[in-house]
CSV table of C-alpha atoms and ligand atoms in Angstrom, one decimal:
chain,number,residue,atom,x,y,z
A,1,UNK,CA,21.3,-11.5,-4.0
A,2,UNK,CA,21.3,-7.7,-4.8
A,3,UNK,CA,21.4,-5.1,-2.0
A,4,UNK,CA,18.2,-3.5,-0.9
A,5,UNK,CA,18.0,0.0,0.7
A,6,UNK,CA,15.0,1.3,2.6
A,7,UNK,CA,14.3,4.6,4.2
A,8,UNK,CA,13.9,3.7,7.8
A,9,UNK,CA,12.0,6.2,10.0
A,10,UNK,CA,13.7,4.6,13.1
A,11,UNK,CA,17.2,5.5,12.0
A,12,UNK,CA,16.2,8.5,10.0
A,13,UNK,CA,18.2,7.3,7.0
A,14,UNK,CA,18.3,4.9,4.1
A,15,UNK,CA,19.5,1.6,5.6
A,16,UNK,CA,20.7,-1.5,3.9
A,17,UNK,CA,18.2,-4.2,4.5
A,18,UNK,CA,19.1,-7.5,6.1
A,19,UNK,CA,16.4,-9.9,7.1
A,20,UNK,CA,16.2,-11.6,10.5
A,21,UNK,CA,15.9,-15.0,8.8
A,22,UNK,CA,17.7,-15.4,5.4
A,23,UNK,CA,15.4,-15.2,2.5
A,24,UNK,CA,12.4,-14.4,4.6
A,25,UNK,CA,10.7,-11.1,5.4
A,26,UNK,CA,8.2,-10.6,8.2
A,27,UNK,CA,6.1,-7.5,7.6
A,28,UNK,CA,3.2,-5.8,9.4
A,29,UNK,CA,1.1,-3.1,7.7
A,30,UNK,CA,-1.2,-1.1,10.0
A,31,UNK,CA,-4.6,-1.9,8.7
A,32,UNK,CA,-7.8,0.0,8.2
A,33,UNK,CA,-10.3,1.0,10.8
A,34,UNK,CA,-13.4,-0.6,9.3
A,35,UNK,CA,-16.1,2.0,10.1
A,36,UNK,CA,-16.4,3.4,6.5
A,37,UNK,CA,-15.2,2.7,3.0
A,38,UNK,CA,-11.5,3.1,2.4
A,39,UNK,CA,-10.6,6.3,0.5
A,40,UNK,CA,-7.9,6.8,-2.1
A,41,UNK,CA,-5.5,8.1,0.6
A,42,UNK,CA,-5.8,4.9,2.7
A,43,UNK,CA,-5.4,2.8,-0.4
A,44,UNK,CA,-2.1,4.6,-1.1
A,45,UNK,CA,-0.7,2.9,2.1
A,46,UNK,CA,-1.6,-0.6,0.8
A,47,UNK,CA,-0.4,0.0,-2.7
A,48,UNK,CA,2.9,1.0,-1.1
A,49,UNK,CA,3.0,-2.1,1.1
A,50,UNK,CA,2.1,-4.2,-1.9
A,51,UNK,CA,5.0,-2.9,-4.1
A,52,UNK,CA,7.3,-3.4,-1.1
A,53,UNK,CA,6.1,-7.0,-0.8
A,54,UNK,CA,6.5,-7.6,-4.6
A,55,UNK,CA,10.0,-6.1,-4.6
A,56,UNK,CA,11.0,-8.6,-1.9
A,57,UNK,CA,9.4,-11.4,-3.9
A,58,UNK,CA,11.2,-10.3,-7.0
A,59,UNK,CA,14.5,-10.5,-5.0
A,60,UNK,CA,13.7,-14.1,-4.1
A,61,UNK,CA,12.4,-13.6,-0.6
A,62,UNK,CA,9.5,-15.4,0.9
A,63,UNK,CA,7.2,-13.0,2.7
A,64,UNK,CA,4.9,-13.3,5.6
A,65,UNK,CA,2.6,-10.2,5.6
A,66,UNK,CA,0.0,-9.2,8.1
A,67,UNK,CA,-2.6,-6.4,7.7
A,68,UNK,CA,-4.7,-6.1,10.8
A,69,UNK,CA,-8.3,-5.0,10.8
A,70,UNK,CA,-9.1,-2.4,13.5
A,71,UNK,CA,-12.7,-3.2,14.3
A,72,UNK,CA,-12.8,-1.9,17.9
A,73,UNK,CA,-11.2,0.6,20.2
A,74,UNK,CA,-10.1,3.3,17.7
A,75,UNK,CA,-11.2,6.7,19.0
A,76,UNK,CA,-11.6,9.8,16.8
A,77,UNK,CA,-8.4,11.4,18.2
A,78,UNK,CA,-5.1,9.5,18.3
A,79,UNK,CA,-4.9,11.0,21.8
A,80,UNK,CA,-7.4,8.6,23.3
A,81,UNK,CA,-10.3,11.0,23.3
A,82,UNK,CA,-13.3,11.7,21.1
A,83,UNK,CA,-15.9,9.2,20.1
A,84,UNK,CA,-15.2,5.6,19.2
A,85,UNK,CA,-15.1,5.4,15.4
A,86,UNK,CA,-17.0,2.1,15.3
A,87,UNK,CA,-19.7,3.4,17.7
A,88,UNK,CA,-20.0,6.4,15.3
A,89,UNK,CA,-20.7,4.0,12.4
A,90,UNK,CA,-23.3,2.1,14.5
A,91,UNK,CA,-25.2,5.3,15.1
A,92,UNK,CA,-24.8,6.5,11.5
A,93,UNK,CA,-26.2,3.2,10.2
A,94,UNK,CA,-29.0,3.0,12.8
A,95,UNK,CA,-27.7,-0.2,14.4
A,96,UNK,CA,-27.9,-1.2,18.1
A,97,UNK,CA,-24.9,-0.4,20.2
A,98,UNK,CA,-23.8,-4.0,20.7
A,99,UNK,CA,-20.6,-6.0,20.0
A,100,UNK,CA,-22.3,-8.2,17.4
A,101,UNK,CA,-23.7,-5.2,15.6
A,102,UNK,CA,-20.2,-3.7,15.6
A,103,UNK,CA,-18.8,-6.9,14.1
A,104,UNK,CA,-21.5,-6.8,11.5
A,105,UNK,CA,-20.4,-3.3,10.4
A,106,UNK,CA,-16.8,-4.4,10.5
A,107,UNK,CA,-17.4,-7.4,8.3
A,108,UNK,CA,-19.2,-5.2,5.8
A,109,UNK,CA,-16.4,-2.7,5.4
A,110,UNK,CA,-13.8,-5.4,5.6
A,111,UNK,CA,-15.4,-7.1,2.5
A,112,UNK,CA,-15.4,-3.8,0.7
A,113,UNK,CA,-11.8,-3.2,1.7
A,114,UNK,CA,-10.8,-6.6,0.3
A,115,UNK,CA,-12.6,-5.8,-3.0
A,116,UNK,CA,-10.6,-2.5,-3.2
A,117,UNK,CA,-7.4,-4.4,-2.7
A,118,UNK,CA,-8.2,-6.8,-5.4
A,119,UNK,CA,-9.3,-4.1,-7.8
A,120,UNK,CA,-5.9,-2.5,-7.3
A,121,UNK,CA,-4.2,-5.8,-7.9
A,122,UNK,CA,-2.8,-5.9,-4.4
A,123,UNK,CA,-1.8,-9.3,-3.3
A,124,UNK,CA,-3.7,-10.4,-0.2
A,125,UNK,CA,-1.6,-10.8,3.0
A,126,UNK,CA,-1.0,-14.1,4.8
A,127,UNK,CA,-3.2,-12.9,7.6
A,128,UNK,CA,-6.0,-10.3,8.2
A,129,UNK,CA,-6.4,-10.5,12.0
A,130,UNK,CA,-9.4,-8.7,13.5
A,131,UNK,CA,-8.7,-6.8,16.8
A,132,UNK,CA,-11.9,-8.2,18.3
A,133,UNK,CA,-10.6,-11.7,17.9
A,134,UNK,CA,-7.4,-10.9,19.8
A,135,UNK,CA,-8.6,-9.5,23.1
A,136,UNK,CA,-6.8,-12.2,25.1
A,137,UNK,CA,-3.5,-11.2,23.6
A,138,UNK,CA,-4.2,-7.5,24.6
A,139,UNK,CA,-4.9,-8.6,28.1
A,140,UNK,CA,-1.7,-10.7,28.4
A,141,UNK,CA,0.4,-7.8,27.0
A,142,UNK,CA,-1.2,-5.2,29.4
A,143,UNK,CA,-0.6,-7.6,32.3
A,144,UNK,CA,3.1,-7.9,31.3
A,145,UNK,CA,3.4,-4.1,31.1
A,146,UNK,CA,1.8,-3.9,34.6
A,147,UNK,CA,4.3,-6.4,36.0
A,148,UNK,CA,7.1,-4.4,34.5
A,149,UNK,CA,5.9,-1.2,36.2
A,150,UNK,CA,4.6,0.8,33.2
A,151,UNK,CA,0.9,1.1,33.9
A,152,UNK,CA,-1.4,3.2,36.2
A,153,UNK,CA,-5.2,3.5,36.4
A,154,UNK,CA,-7.4,6.6,36.2
A,155,UNK,CA,-11.2,6.9,36.3
A,156,UNK,CA,-11.5,6.2,32.6
A,157,UNK,CA,-8.8,3.6,31.9
A,158,UNK,CA,-5.5,2.0,32.3
A,159,UNK,CA,-2.6,4.0,31.0
A,160,UNK,CA,1.0,3.6,29.9
A,161,UNK,CA,3.4,5.8,31.9
A,162,UNK,CA,5.7,7.2,29.3
A,163,UNK,CA,8.0,8.7,31.9
A,164,UNK,CA,9.1,5.2,32.7
A,165,UNK,CA,10.2,4.7,29.1
A,166,UNK,CA,13.0,7.3,28.5
A,167,UNK,CA,13.3,6.5,24.9
A,168,UNK,CA,9.7,7.5,24.2
A,169,UNK,CA,9.4,9.4,21.0
A,170,UNK,CA,12.5,8.0,19.3
A,171,UNK,CA,10.7,7.1,16.1
A,172,UNK,CA,10.8,10.1,13.9
A,173,UNK,CA,12.7,11.9,16.7
A,174,UNK,CA,9.6,13.6,18.1
A,175,UNK,CA,10.8,13.6,21.7
A,176,UNK,CA,10.8,17.4,22.0
A,177,UNK,CA,8.3,18.3,19.2
A,178,UNK,CA,5.0,16.8,20.2
A,179,UNK,CA,2.3,19.3,19.7
A,180,UNK,CA,-0.1,16.4,19.1
A,181,UNK,CA,0.2,15.6,22.8
A,182,UNK,CA,-0.4,19.0,24.3
A,183,UNK,CA,-3.8,20.0,23.0
A,184,UNK,CA,-6.4,22.0,24.9
A,185,UNK,CA,-8.8,19.6,26.5
A,186,UNK,CA,-6.0,17.5,27.9
A,187,UNK,CA,-6.9,14.7,30.3
A,188,UNK,CA,-6.0,16.1,33.8
A,189,UNK,CA,-5.8,12.6,35.3
A,190,UNK,CA,-2.9,11.6,33.0
A,191,UNK,CA,0.5,11.9,34.7
A,192,UNK,CA,1.9,13.1,31.4
A,193,UNK,CA,0.0,14.2,28.3
A,194,UNK,CA,2.1,11.7,26.3
A,195,UNK,CA,0.7,8.8,28.3
A,196,UNK,CA,-1.8,6.7,26.4
A,197,UNK,CA,-4.6,4.3,27.1
A,198,UNK,CA,-4.0,0.6,27.1
A,199,UNK,CA,-7.5,-0.1,28.1
A,200,UNK,CA,-10.6,2.2,28.2
A,201,UNK,CA,-13.4,1.5,30.7
A,202,UNK,CA,-17.0,1.3,29.3
A,203,UNK,CA,-19.8,0.1,31.5
A,204,UNK,CA,-22.4,-0.1,28.8
A,205,UNK,CA,-20.6,-2.1,26.1
A,206,UNK,CA,-17.3,-3.9,25.9
A,207,UNK,CA,-15.3,-6.9,27.0
A,208,UNK,CA,-15.0,-8.2,30.6
A,209,UNK,CA,-11.4,-8.3,31.8
A,210,UNK,CA,-9.5,-8.5,35.1
A,211,UNK,CA,-9.0,-4.7,34.9
A,212,UNK,CA,-12.7,-3.8,34.1
A,213,UNK,CA,-15.2,-3.8,31.3
A,214,UNK,CA,-14.3,-1.9,28.2
A,215,UNK,CA,-12.2,-1.8,25.1
A,216,UNK,CA,-8.5,-2.1,24.3
A,217,UNK,CA,-6.6,0.9,23.1
A,218,UNK,CA,-5.9,1.0,19.4
A,219,UNK,CA,-2.2,1.0,20.0
A,220,UNK,CA,-2.1,-2.2,22.1
A,221,UNK,CA,-4.1,-4.0,19.5
A,222,UNK,CA,-1.5,-3.5,16.8
A,223,UNK,CA,1.4,-4.5,19.1
A,224,UNK,CA,-0.4,-7.6,20.4
A,225,UNK,CA,-1.4,-8.7,16.9
A,226,UNK,CA,2.0,-8.1,15.2
A,227,UNK,CA,3.8,-10.0,17.9
A,228,UNK,CA,1.3,-12.9,17.8
A,229,UNK,CA,1.5,-13.4,14.1
A,230,UNK,CA,5.1,-12.4,13.4
A,231,UNK,CA,7.0,-12.9,16.6
A,232,UNK,CA,8.6,-10.6,19.2
A,233,UNK,CA,11.1,-9.4,16.6
A,234,UNK,CA,10.1,-8.9,13.0
A,235,UNK,CA,11.5,-7.1,9.9
A,236,UNK,CA,9.2,-4.3,8.8
A,237,UNK,CA,6.3,-2.3,10.2
A,238,UNK,CA,4.5,0.2,7.9
A,239,UNK,CA,1.8,2.8,7.9
A,240,UNK,CA,1.0,6.4,6.8
A,241,UNK,CA,3.2,9.2,8.2
A,242,UNK,CA,0.3,10.3,10.5
A,243,UNK,CA,1.1,7.2,12.5
A,244,UNK,CA,4.7,8.3,13.4
A,245,UNK,CA,4.1,10.8,16.3
A,246,UNK,CA,1.6,8.8,18.3
A,247,UNK,CA,0.5,5.3,17.2
A,248,UNK,CA,3.9,3.9,16.2
A,249,UNK,CA,5.8,5.5,19.1
A,250,UNK,CA,3.2,4.1,21.4
A,251,UNK,CA,3.6,0.7,19.8
A,252,UNK,CA,7.4,0.8,20.3
A,253,UNK,CA,6.9,1.8,24.0
A,254,UNK,CA,4.6,-1.1,24.6
A,255,UNK,CA,6.7,-3.7,22.8
A,256,UNK,CA,10.0,-2.6,24.4
A,257,UNK,CA,8.2,-2.2,27.8
A,258,UNK,CA,7.3,-5.9,27.5
A,259,UNK,CA,10.9,-6.7,26.6
A,260,UNK,CA,10.4,-7.4,22.9
A,261,UNK,CA,13.0,-6.2,20.3
A,262,UNK,CA,10.0,-5.5,17.9
A,263,UNK,CA,10.3,-4.1,14.3
A,264,UNK,CA,13.7,-3.4,12.8
A,265,UNK,CA,12.6,-1.2,9.9
A,266,UNK,CA,9.8,1.3,10.1
A,267,UNK,CA,8.5,2.7,6.8
A,268,UNK,CA,5.9,5.4,6.2
A,269,UNK,CA,4.1,6.5,3.1
A,270,UNK,CA,3.3,10.2,2.6
A,271,UNK,CA,-0.2,11.5,2.2
A,272,UNK,CA,-2.5,11.8,-0.7
A,273,UNK,CA,-3.7,15.3,-0.4
A,274,UNK,CA,-6.6,17.3,-1.9
A,275,UNK,CA,-6.8,21.1,-2.0
A,276,UNK,CA,-8.2,21.4,1.5
A,277,UNK,CA,-5.4,19.2,3.0
A,278,UNK,CA,-5.1,15.5,3.8
A,279,UNK,CA,-7.7,13.2,2.4
A,280,UNK,CA,-9.4,11.8,5.5
A,281,UNK,CA,-12.4,9.6,6.4
A,282,UNK,CA,-13.5,12.1,8.9
A,283,UNK,CA,-13.7,14.9,6.4
A,284,UNK,CA,-16.1,15.3,3.5
A,285,UNK,CA,-13.3,15.3,1.0
A,286,UNK,CA,-12.8,11.6,0.4
A,287,UNK,CA,-12.9,9.8,-2.8
A,288,UNK,CA,-13.4,6.0,-3.1
A,289,UNK,CA,-12.6,3.5,-5.8
A,290,UNK,CA,-16.3,3.4,-6.6
A,291,UNK,CA,-16.3,7.0,-7.5
A,292,UNK,CA,-13.5,6.3,-10.0
A,293,UNK,CA,-15.4,3.4,-11.5
A,294,UNK,CA,-18.5,5.6,-11.9
A,295,UNK,CA,-16.3,8.0,-13.9
A,296,UNK,CA,-15.0,5.1,-16.0
A,297,UNK,CA,-11.6,5.3,-14.5
A,298,UNK,CA,-9.9,1.9,-13.9
A,299,UNK,CA,-8.6,1.5,-10.3
A,300,UNK,CA,-5.3,0.4,-12.0
A,301,UNK,CA,-5.0,3.9,-13.5
A,302,UNK,CA,-4.8,5.1,-9.8
A,303,UNK,CA,-2.1,2.5,-9.1
A,304,UNK,CA,-0.2,3.9,-12.1
A,305,UNK,CA,-0.6,7.4,-10.8
A,306,UNK,CA,0.8,6.3,-7.4
A,307,UNK,CA,3.7,4.5,-8.9
A,308,UNK,CA,4.6,7.5,-11.0
A,309,UNK,CA,5.5,9.3,-7.7
A,310,UNK,CA,7.8,8.2,-4.9
A,311,UNK,CA,5.7,6.6,-2.0
A,312,UNK,CA,7.4,8.9,0.5
A,313,UNK,CA,6.5,12.2,-1.3
A,314,UNK,CA,3.1,13.8,-0.8
A,315,UNK,CA,0.9,13.5,-3.8
A,316,UNK,CA,-1.8,16.0,-4.7
A,317,UNK,CA,-4.8,14.4,-6.1
A,318,UNK,CA,-6.4,15.8,-9.3
A,319,UNK,CA,-8.8,14.4,-11.8
A,320,UNK,CA,-6.6,15.7,-14.6
A,321,UNK,CA,-3.6,13.8,-13.2
A,322,UNK,CA,-5.6,10.7,-12.8
A,323,UNK,CA,-7.0,10.8,-16.4
A,324,UNK,CA,-3.4,11.4,-17.7
A,325,UNK,CA,-2.3,8.3,-15.7
A,326,UNK,CA,-5.2,6.3,-17.3
A,327,UNK,CA,-4.2,7.4,-20.8
A,328,UNK,CA,-0.5,6.5,-20.2
A,329,UNK,CA,-1.4,3.1,-18.6
A,330,UNK,CA,-3.7,2.2,-21.5
A,331,UNK,CA,-1.1,3.2,-24.1
A,332,UNK,CA,1.5,1.1,-22.3
A,333,UNK,CA,-0.9,-1.9,-22.5
A,334,UNK,CA,-1.6,-1.3,-26.1
A,335,UNK,CA,2.0,-1.2,-27.0
A,336,UNK,CA,2.7,-4.4,-25.2
A,337,UNK,CA,-0.2,-6.1,-26.9
A,338,UNK,CA,1.3,-5.3,-30.2
A,339,UNK,CA,4.7,-6.9,-29.5
A,340,UNK,CA,5.1,-10.1,-31.4
A,341,UNK,CA,6.7,-12.9,-29.4
A,342,UNK,CA,8.5,-14.3,-32.4
A,343,UNK,CA,10.5,-11.4,-33.7
A,344,UNK,CA,14.3,-11.0,-33.0
A,345,UNK,CA,15.0,-12.9,-29.8
A,346,UNK,CA,18.3,-12.6,-27.9
A,347,UNK,CA,18.8,-8.9,-27.8
A,348,UNK,CA,22.0,-7.6,-26.2
A,349,UNK,CA,20.8,-5.1,-23.7
A,350,UNK,CA,18.6,-7.4,-21.6
A,351,UNK,CA,21.0,-7.7,-18.7
A,352,UNK,CA,21.6,-4.0,-18.6
A,353,UNK,CA,17.9,-3.2,-18.3
A,354,UNK,CA,17.3,-5.9,-15.8
A,355,UNK,CA,20.1,-4.6,-13.6
A,356,UNK,CA,18.8,-1.1,-13.9
A,357,UNK,CA,15.3,-2.2,-12.9
A,358,UNK,CA,16.6,-4.0,-9.8
A,359,UNK,CA,18.7,-1.0,-8.9
A,360,UNK,CA,15.7,1.3,-9.0
A,361,UNK,CA,13.2,-0.8,-7.1
A,362,UNK,CA,15.8,-1.9,-4.6
A,363,UNK,CA,16.6,1.7,-3.9
A,364,UNK,CA,13.7,2.4,-1.5
A,365,UNK,CA,11.2,1.6,-4.2
A,366,UNK,CA,12.0,4.1,-6.8
A,367,UNK,CA,8.9,3.4,-8.9
A,368,UNK,CA,9.0,6.6,-10.9
A,369,UNK,CA,12.3,5.6,-12.4
A,370,UNK,CA,11.3,1.9,-12.8
A,371,UNK,CA,8.2,3.1,-14.7
A,372,UNK,CA,10.2,5.3,-17.0
A,373,UNK,CA,12.5,2.4,-17.7
A,374,UNK,CA,9.5,0.4,-18.9
A,375,UNK,CA,8.9,3.1,-21.5
A,376,UNK,CA,12.6,3.2,-22.4
A,377,UNK,CA,12.6,-0.6,-23.0
A,378,UNK,CA,9.6,-0.3,-25.3
A,379,UNK,CA,11.3,2.5,-27.3
A,380,UNK,CA,14.6,0.7,-27.7
A,381,UNK,CA,14.9,-0.2,-31.3
A,382,UNK,CA,17.8,-2.6,-30.6
A,383,UNK,CA,15.7,-4.9,-28.6
A,384,UNK,CA,13.7,-7.8,-30.1
A,385,UNK,CA,10.0,-7.6,-29.5
A,386,UNK,CA,9.8,-11.0,-27.7
A,387,UNK,CA,12.5,-9.8,-25.4
A,388,UNK,CA,10.8,-6.5,-24.8
A,389,UNK,CA,7.6,-8.3,-23.9
A,390,UNK,CA,9.3,-10.8,-21.6
A,391,UNK,CA,11.2,-8.0,-19.8
A,392,UNK,CA,8.3,-5.6,-19.3
A,393,UNK,CA,6.0,-8.4,-18.0
A,394,UNK,CA,8.8,-9.5,-15.7
A,395,UNK,CA,9.0,-5.9,-14.3
A,396,UNK,CA,5.3,-5.9,-14.0
A,397,UNK,CA,5.5,-8.5,-11.3
A,398,UNK,CA,6.7,-5.7,-9.1
A,399,UNK,CA,4.6,-2.9,-10.6
A,400,UNK,CA,1.4,-4.9,-10.6
A,401,UNK,CA,-0.2,-2.9,-13.4
A,402,UNK,CA,-1.6,-6.0,-15.2
A,403,UNK,CA,0.2,-4.8,-18.4
A,404,UNK,CA,-0.7,-8.1,-20.1
A,405,UNK,CA,-4.4,-7.6,-19.8
A,406,UNK,CA,-6.3,-6.1,-22.7
A,407,UNK,CA,-9.9,-5.9,-21.8
A,408,UNK,CA,-10.5,-2.9,-24.1
A,409,UNK,CA,-9.9,-4.8,-27.3
A,410,UNK,CA,-8.2,-7.9,-28.5
A,411,UNK,CA,-6.4,-7.6,-31.8
A,412,UNK,CA,-7.4,-10.6,-34.0
A,413,UNK,CA,-4.6,-12.9,-35.2
A,414,UNK,CA,-4.9,-12.0,-38.9
A,415,UNK,CA,-4.5,-8.3,-38.0
A,416,UNK,CA,-1.5,-9.1,-35.9
A,417,UNK,CA,0.1,-11.0,-38.8
A,418,UNK,CA,-0.4,-7.9,-41.1
A,419,UNK,CA,1.0,-5.6,-38.5
A,420,UNK,CA,4.1,-7.7,-38.2
A,421,UNK,CA,4.5,-7.8,-42.0
A,422,UNK,CA,4.1,-4.0,-42.1
A,423,UNK,CA,6.7,-3.5,-39.4
A,424,UNK,CA,9.1,-5.7,-41.3
A,425,UNK,CA,8.4,-3.7,-44.5
A,426,UNK,CA,9.0,-0.5,-42.7
A,427,UNK,CA,12.3,-1.9,-41.3
A,428,UNK,CA,13.3,-2.7,-44.8
A,429,UNK,CA,12.2,0.8,-45.9
A,430,UNK,CA,9.7,-0.7,-48.3
A,431,UNK,CA,7.2,2.0,-47.8
A,432,UNK,CA,5.0,1.0,-50.8
A,433,UNK,CA,4.4,-2.4,-49.3
A,434,UNK,CA,3.9,-0.8,-45.8
A,435,UNK,CA,1.2,1.5,-47.2
A,436,UNK,CA,-0.6,-1.4,-48.9
A,437,UNK,CA,-0.6,-3.3,-45.7
A,438,UNK,CA,-1.9,-0.3,-43.8
A,439,UNK,CA,-4.9,-0.2,-46.2
A,440,UNK,CA,-5.5,-3.9,-45.7
A,441,UNK,CA,-5.5,-3.4,-41.9
A,442,UNK,CA,-7.9,-0.5,-42.2
A,443,UNK,CA,-10.3,-2.6,-44.3
A,444,UNK,CA,-10.3,-5.1,-41.3
A,445,UNK,CA,-11.4,-2.2,-39.0
A,446,UNK,CA,-8.2,-1.2,-37.4
A,447,UNK,CA,-6.4,2.2,-37.5
A,448,UNK,CA,-2.7,2.5,-37.5
A,449,UNK,CA,-0.7,5.4,-36.0
A,450,UNK,CA,3.1,5.6,-36.3
A,451,UNK,CA,4.6,7.6,-33.5
A,452,UNK,CA,8.3,8.1,-32.5
A,453,UNK,CA,7.7,5.5,-29.8
A,454,UNK,CA,6.4,2.9,-32.2
A,455,UNK,CA,3.2,1.8,-34.0
A,456,UNK,CA,-0.2,2.1,-32.2
A,457,UNK,CA,-3.2,0.1,-33.4
A,458,UNK,CA,-6.8,0.7,-32.3
A,459,UNK,CA,-10.2,-0.2,-33.6
A,460,UNK,CA,-11.6,2.5,-35.9
B,501,AMP,P1,-7.2,4.3,8.9
B,501,AMP,O1,-8.2,3.3,8.3
B,501,AMP,O2,-7.7,5.6,9.1
B,501,AMP,O3,-6.7,3.7,10.2
B,501,AMP,O4,-6.0,4.4,7.9
B,501,AMP,C1,-5.4,3.3,7.2
B,501,AMP,C2,-4.1,3.7,6.6
B,501,AMP,O5,-4.2,4.8,5.7
B,501,AMP,C3,-3.1,4.2,7.7
B,501,AMP,O6,-1.8,3.7,7.4
B,501,AMP,C4,-3.1,5.7,7.5
B,501,AMP,O7,-1.8,6.3,7.9
B,501,AMP,C5,-3.3,5.8,6.0
B,501,AMP,N1,-3.8,7.1,5.5
B,501,AMP,C6,-4.9,7.8,6.0
B,501,AMP,N2,-5.1,8.9,5.3
B,501,AMP,C7,-4.2,9.0,4.3
B,501,AMP,C8,-3.9,9.9,3.2
B,501,AMP,N3,-4.6,10.9,3.0
B,501,AMP,N4,-2.8,9.6,2.4
B,501,AMP,C9,-2.1,8.5,2.6
B,501,AMP,N5,-2.3,7.6,3.6
B,501,AMP,C10,-3.3,7.8,4.4
B,502,ZN,ZN1,-1.4,0.0,13.8
C-alpha cells in the first residue's frame, strides 16, 4: 500500500497516515445545522470530505463515515450565546415553537442537503445521525464529565470547566490567542470565558433530563455522536477552519475529559469567500446550488472549481471562475467521449501516470495537480486511446467529476467511426482523405475542430 500524508491540525504538520485498524478508516465530518439551505461554502466541506473518502477507497481502504445532522442546540454564536438557530428558523417560517415543529424544519433542510450532496456526486456516508435522536448519549457523557470533576452549574446551564483541562486549546495551538472567547458581553457567571455549555436550560421548550429541562450544547452532541458511531478512538475528524478555535477544541476537552483517546487526525478545509468575507448562512451573501442551476451551471462545475484549488487554501468565489470551470469540465468530458476504446492498447506510460496520480492525491489531496495530470494524459500522443480512457476514468473515481457522462450530446456510432478513420488518416499524414472525412462528418451535422490538445467534435 502506498504512503498517505495528511495535514493534521493537531500536530500542525503533514503526518504519515496510519489507520487504527488495518485497511479501515473511521471518519467523522461535522455536519450541517439544518435551519436553512446549505450554501456553496458549506458544500466545500463535504466535497473535501468526499475526496478524502474516495482517496482512501482508491487506496484500498474500507471506510466508515459519519456526517451528523445538527437539528438542535446550535446557538448563533460559537460561544454559547445568541439565539438558537433552529428557533430562528421556526420563527422565520411561522411555525410553532415546539420540538416536533423543529424536527419538521430539520427534515426539510436535511432532504435538501442530501439532494445537494447527490448533485455534487458526493457519496453518502454510512450514517447521518440526528442530534435530537441522541439525547441519551449526551446525558451519559455529561454525567461522566460530572463524575470526573469537569462540570459546574450556573443559572443558565451546565458548563465545562476548562481550567480543569490544562491542555485546552491544543488544537491549532490557540491556547494563548483566543479572541473568540473574550468578547464584550461575556457571561459573568462563567468561571473562565473559555468555559462552554454542555447543557442549556430552557423552561419553555426542550428535553427533560436529570440536570433540568433544555437542550444539549452543540459541542457535546458531536462528541457523543462520533463516539457512539465510531468508537472512543477513531481515525479522522473534519470540519471547516472556523471549527478549530472553539467547537473542535471543546470536543477534544469533552472526549479527553471522559477518558477517550478520540480522533487521531484533525483536518480542516479553508473558506470559500466572497468579496465581503466568508460566505455564511447568517449573512445575505450566500449562494446555493439552486442559484447555480437557475444560471444553467451544473453543480459538478462547482466541484471542478473546488478541485482545481487545494482544499486547505481559501478560495474566492466569482461567477467568471465558475463559468471557466464549467467550460473546462465540459471540454474534458467531450474529449473523453471521443476516445475510442479500440485504438492502440498497451501503452508504455501507464504505470508512470498511475504512480504520479497516487502520489498527488496521497499527498494531502493535491487535487490541482491530479487534475492537471488528467489533461496531460489526454494530450500524451504516445498513449493509446483505450488506455487514456481507462486511466482517466480510473482517476475519476477519486475526482468524482462524472467524466464519463455526456448528457449534452451523444455522438452517434456512425460519426464515431468516421472520426476514428479521420484520426487515422491524420496520423498517416493523409490530409486529402482527412478533409474528405471532415466534410462527411459535417454533412451528418457535426463540426470538427483540431486543437493542439486533440480533436473536438460538437453538433453544428
Ligand atoms: P454549519 O451548517 O454552519 O454548521 O456548517 C457546516 C460546515 O460548513 C462546517 O464544517 C463549517 O465549518 C463549513 N463552512 C461554513 N462556512 C464555510 C465557508 N464559507 N467556506 C467553507 N466552509 C464553510
Ligand atoms: Zn461538530
